[in-house]
Amino acid sequence: MIADGCETARFKDTYESAWGIIGSLGDRRRPHVLLPHEIVDSELQLPKTRAGITLHRELEELIKIQKESADRLRRLAQNQDNELVIQELNNQRAEIEVKIRNTEDQLHKMKNPFAMRIRKFFKGRG
C-alpha cells in the first residue's frame, strides 16, 4: 500500500493527534478533474468536452447493442411455435425498443443542450 502512495501516521490517543491525521489527508494532491475546466475556463458546451464526447460514444454503442438484442429477439420470436414464448419475446423486444428511443432522446438532448435550443428559438423569431 505504501508503494501505491499510502502513508502511515502515529496516533497518540489524543484529540489533537486524531485531527492532525485527518487534517493531513487534505494536504494530498487531489486528482485534476478536467470537466469543470473545460466548461468554465474553456467555455465548452458539455457535448464538446472530453466527458461529453466519451458519453456520446458510449450512448451510441449502447444503442447499437440494444438494436442487435431487439433484432435477435425478433428472429427468436419468428422461430417459435409456443404463443406464450412469442408474446414474452415480443414484450422483451418492445421494452428494449423503448430503451433505445429513450437513449436516442438523451443523445439528441446532449447534442442540443437546452440553452442552445433557447438561443435557436429566439434567433428564429428575430
PDB file of N, CA and C in Angstrom, residues 83-122:
ATOM      1  N   GLU A  83     -47.169 -19.775 -28.390  1.00  0.00           N
ATOM      2  CA  GLU A  83     -47.692 -18.399 -28.404  1.00  0.00           C
ATOM      3  C   GLU A  83     -47.244 -17.603 -27.178  1.00  0.00           C
ATOM      4  N   LEU A  84     -47.143 -18.264 -26.006  1.00  0.00           N
ATOM      5  CA  LEU A  84     -46.693 -17.572 -24.794  1.00  0.00           C
ATOM      6  C   LEU A  84     -45.232 -17.134 -24.915  1.00  0.00           C
ATOM      7  N   VAL A  85     -44.414 -17.993 -25.487  1.00  0.00           N
ATOM      8  CA  VAL A  85     -43.000 -17.658 -25.686  1.00  0.00           C
ATOM      9  C   VAL A  85     -42.885 -16.496 -26.668  1.00  0.00           C
ATOM     10  N   ILE A  86     -43.666 -16.551 -27.737  1.00  0.00           N
ATOM     11  CA  ILE A  86     -43.649 -15.478 -28.740  1.00  0.00           C
ATOM     12  C   ILE A  86     -44.055 -14.154 -28.086  1.00  0.00           C
ATOM     13  N   GLN A  87     -45.110 -14.197 -27.272  1.00  0.00           N
ATOM     14  CA  GLN A  87     -45.584 -12.985 -26.613  1.00  0.00           C
ATOM     15  C   GLN A  87     -44.520 -12.420 -25.667  1.00  0.00           C
ATOM     16  N   GLU A  88     -43.867 -13.284 -24.897  1.00  0.00           N
ATOM     17  CA  GLU A  88     -42.837 -12.829 -23.971  1.00  0.00           C
ATOM     18  C   GLU A  88     -41.646 -12.225 -24.716  1.00  0.00           C
ATOM     19  N   LEU A  89     -41.225 -12.883 -25.790  1.00  0.00           N
ATOM     20  CA  LEU A  89     -40.117 -12.348 -26.587  1.00  0.00           C
ATOM     21  C   LEU A  89     -40.479 -10.995 -27.183  1.00  0.00           C
ATOM     22  N   ASN A  90     -41.709 -10.867 -27.663  1.00  0.00           N
ATOM     23  CA  ASN A  90     -42.152  -9.590 -28.223  1.00  0.00           C
ATOM     24  C   ASN A  90     -42.246  -8.509 -27.147  1.00  0.00           C
ATOM     25  N   ASN A  91     -42.651  -8.884 -25.943  1.00  0.00           N
ATOM     26  CA  ASN A  91     -42.689  -7.924 -24.830  1.00  0.00           C
ATOM     27  C   ASN A  91     -41.282  -7.432 -24.487  1.00  0.00           C
ATOM     28  N   GLN A  92     -40.351  -8.373 -24.427  1.00  0.00           N
ATOM     29  CA  GLN A  92     -38.968  -8.004 -24.132  1.00  0.00           C
ATOM     30  C   GLN A  92     -38.406  -7.087 -25.222  1.00  0.00           C
ATOM     31  N   ARG A  93     -38.728  -7.419 -26.470  1.00  0.00           N
ATOM     32  CA  ARG A  93     -38.262  -6.589 -27.583  1.00  0.00           C
ATOM     33  C   ARG A  93     -38.861  -5.183 -27.484  1.00  0.00           C
ATOM     34  N   ALA A  94     -40.135  -5.086 -27.138  1.00  0.00           N
ATOM     35  CA  ALA A  94     -40.783  -3.779 -27.006  1.00  0.00           C
ATOM     36  C   ALA A  94     -40.114  -2.955 -25.901  1.00  0.00           C
ATOM     37  N   GLU A  95     -39.765  -3.605 -24.790  1.00  0.00           N
ATOM     38  CA  GLU A  95     -39.074  -2.903 -23.700  1.00  0.00           C
ATOM     39  C   GLU A  95     -37.722  -2.376 -24.171  1.00  0.00           C
ATOM     40  N   ILE A  96     -37.006  -3.180 -24.916  1.00  0.00           N
ATOM     41  CA  ILE A  96     -35.704  -2.752 -25.436  1.00  0.00           C
ATOM     42  C   ILE A  96     -35.882  -1.587 -26.399  1.00  0.00           C
ATOM     43  N   GLU A  97     -36.902  -1.635 -27.229  1.00  0.00           N
ATOM     44  CA  GLU A  97     -37.132  -0.558 -28.189  1.00  0.00           C
ATOM     45  C   GLU A  97     -37.477   0.748 -27.481  1.00  0.00           C
ATOM     46  N   VAL A  98     -38.176   0.675 -26.348  1.00  0.00           N
ATOM     47  CA  VAL A  98     -38.449   1.877 -25.553  1.00  0.00           C
ATOM     48  C   VAL A  98     -37.132   2.441 -25.014  1.00  0.00           C
ATOM     49  N   LYS A  99     -36.268   1.553 -24.536  1.00  0.00           N
ATOM     50  CA  LYS A  99     -34.966   1.993 -24.032  1.00  0.00           C
ATOM     51  C   LYS A  99     -34.132   2.616 -25.149  1.00  0.00           C
ATOM     52  N   ILE A 100     -34.223   2.055 -26.340  1.00  0.00           N
ATOM     53  CA  ILE A 100     -33.496   2.619 -27.480  1.00  0.00           C
ATOM     54  C   ILE A 100     -33.979   4.042 -27.743  1.00  0.00           C
ATOM     55  N   ARG A 101     -35.301   4.235 -27.783  1.00  0.00           N
ATOM     56  CA  ARG A 101     -35.843   5.580 -28.029  1.00  0.00           C
ATOM     57  C   ARG A 101     -35.421   6.552 -26.934  1.00  0.00           C
ATOM     58  N   ASN A 102     -35.457   6.107 -25.681  1.00  0.00           N
ATOM     59  CA  ASN A 102     -35.036   6.967 -24.573  1.00  0.00           C
ATOM     60  C   ASN A 102     -33.564   7.348 -24.697  1.00  0.00           C
ATOM     61  N   THR A 103     -32.730   6.388 -25.041  1.00  0.00           N
ATOM     62  CA  THR A 103     -31.304   6.655 -25.198  1.00  0.00           C
ATOM     63  C   THR A 103     -31.073   7.593 -26.375  1.00  0.00           C
ATOM     64  N   GLU A 104     -31.795   7.391 -27.475  1.00  0.00           N
ATOM     65  CA  GLU A 104     -31.670   8.296 -28.617  1.00  0.00           C
ATOM     66  C   GLU A 104     -32.121   9.709 -28.253  1.00  0.00           C
ATOM     67  N   ASP A 105     -33.171   9.822 -27.448  1.00  0.00           N
ATOM     68  CA  ASP A 105     -33.621  11.143 -26.984  1.00  0.00           C
ATOM     69  C   ASP A 105     -32.542  11.818 -26.140  1.00  0.00           C
ATOM     70  N   GLN A 106     -31.916  11.043 -25.262  1.00  0.00           N
ATOM     71  CA  GLN A 106     -30.843  11.605 -24.433  1.00  0.00           C
ATOM     72  C   GLN A 106     -29.688  12.073 -25.302  1.00  0.00           C
ATOM     73  N   LEU A 107     -29.360  11.294 -26.299  1.00  0.00           N
ATOM     74  CA  LEU A 107     -28.282  11.652 -27.217  1.00  0.00           C
ATOM     75  C   LEU A 107     -28.623  12.946 -27.950  1.00  0.00           C
ATOM     76  N   HIS A 108     -29.862  13.062 -28.397  1.00  0.00           N
ATOM     77  CA  HIS A 108     -30.297  14.265 -29.107  1.00  0.00           C
ATOM     78  C   HIS A 108     -30.242  15.487 -28.187  1.00  0.00           C
ATOM     79  N   LYS A 109     -30.710  15.325 -26.947  1.00  0.00           N
ATOM     80  CA  LYS A 109     -30.684  16.431 -25.999  1.00  0.00           C
ATOM     81  C   LYS A 109     -29.256  16.835 -25.673  1.00  0.00           C
ATOM     82  N   MET A 110     -28.360  15.849 -25.637  1.00  0.00           N
ATOM     83  CA  MET A 110     -26.974  16.163 -25.358  1.00  0.00           C
ATOM     84  C   MET A 110     -26.356  16.947 -26.513  1.00  0.00           C
ATOM     85  N   LYS A 111     -26.737  16.602 -27.739  1.00  0.00           N
ATOM     86  CA  LYS A 111     -26.218  17.318 -28.902  1.00  0.00           C
ATOM     87  C   LYS A 111     -26.760  18.738 -28.945  1.00  0.00           C
ATOM     88  N   ASN A 112     -27.992  18.929 -28.465  1.00  0.00           N
ATOM     89  CA  ASN A 112     -28.640  20.231 -28.475  1.00  0.00           C
ATOM     90  C   ASN A 112     -29.058  20.612 -27.059  1.00  0.00           C
ATOM     91  N   PRO A 113     -28.090  21.102 -26.245  1.00  0.00           N
ATOM     92  CA  PRO A 113     -28.430  21.459 -24.874  1.00  0.00           C
ATOM     93  C   PRO A 113     -29.542  22.505 -24.828  1.00  0.00           C
ATOM     94  N   PHE A 114     -30.210  22.571 -23.696  1.00  0.00           N
ATOM     95  CA  PHE A 114     -31.362  23.453 -23.522  1.00  0.00           C
ATOM     96  C   PHE A 114     -31.017  24.903 -23.865  1.00  0.00           C
ATOM     97  N   ALA A 115     -29.894  25.403 -23.375  1.00  0.00           N
ATOM     98  CA  ALA A 115     -29.519  26.800 -23.643  1.00  0.00           C
ATOM     99  C   ALA A 115     -29.364  27.043 -25.142  1.00  0.00           C
ATOM    100  N   MET A 116     -28.788  26.058 -25.851  1.00  0.00           N
ATOM    101  CA  MET A 116     -28.597  26.200 -27.289  1.00  0.00           C
ATOM    102  C   MET A 116     -29.949  26.206 -28.004  1.00  0.00           C
ATOM    103  N   ARG A 117     -30.888  25.376 -27.537  1.00  0.00           N
ATOM    104  CA  ARG A 117     -32.213  25.343 -28.158  1.00  0.00           C
ATOM    105  C   ARG A 117     -32.946  26.654 -27.929  1.00  0.00           C
ATOM    106  N   ILE A 118     -32.784  27.250 -26.751  1.00  0.00           N
ATOM    107  CA  ILE A 118     -33.417  28.539 -26.453  1.00  0.00           C
ATOM    108  C   ILE A 118     -32.844  29.617 -27.379  1.00  0.00           C
ATOM    109  N   ARG A 119     -31.520  29.641 -27.549  1.00  0.00           N
ATOM    110  CA  ARG A 119     -30.906  30.633 -28.442  1.00  0.00           C
ATOM    111  C   ARG A 119     -31.410  30.476 -29.859  1.00  0.00           C
ATOM    112  N   LYS A 120     -31.482  29.222 -30.329  1.00  0.00           N
ATOM    113  CA  LYS A 120     -32.008  28.978 -31.679  1.00  0.00           C
ATOM    114  C   LYS A 120     -33.442  29.444 -31.807  1.00  0.00           C
ATOM    115  N   PHE A 121     -34.236  29.217 -30.767  1.00  0.00           N
ATOM    116  CA  PHE A 121     -35.631  29.626 -30.778  1.00  0.00           C
ATOM    117  C   PHE A 121     -35.746  31.134 -30.952  1.00  0.00           C
ATOM    118  N   PHE A 122     -34.961  31.898 -30.157  1.00  0.00           N
ATOM    119  CA  PHE A 122     -35.069  33.348 -30.215  1.00  0.00           C
ATOM    120  C   PHE A 122     -34.410  33.919 -31.466  1.00  0.00           C
TER     121      PHE A 122
END
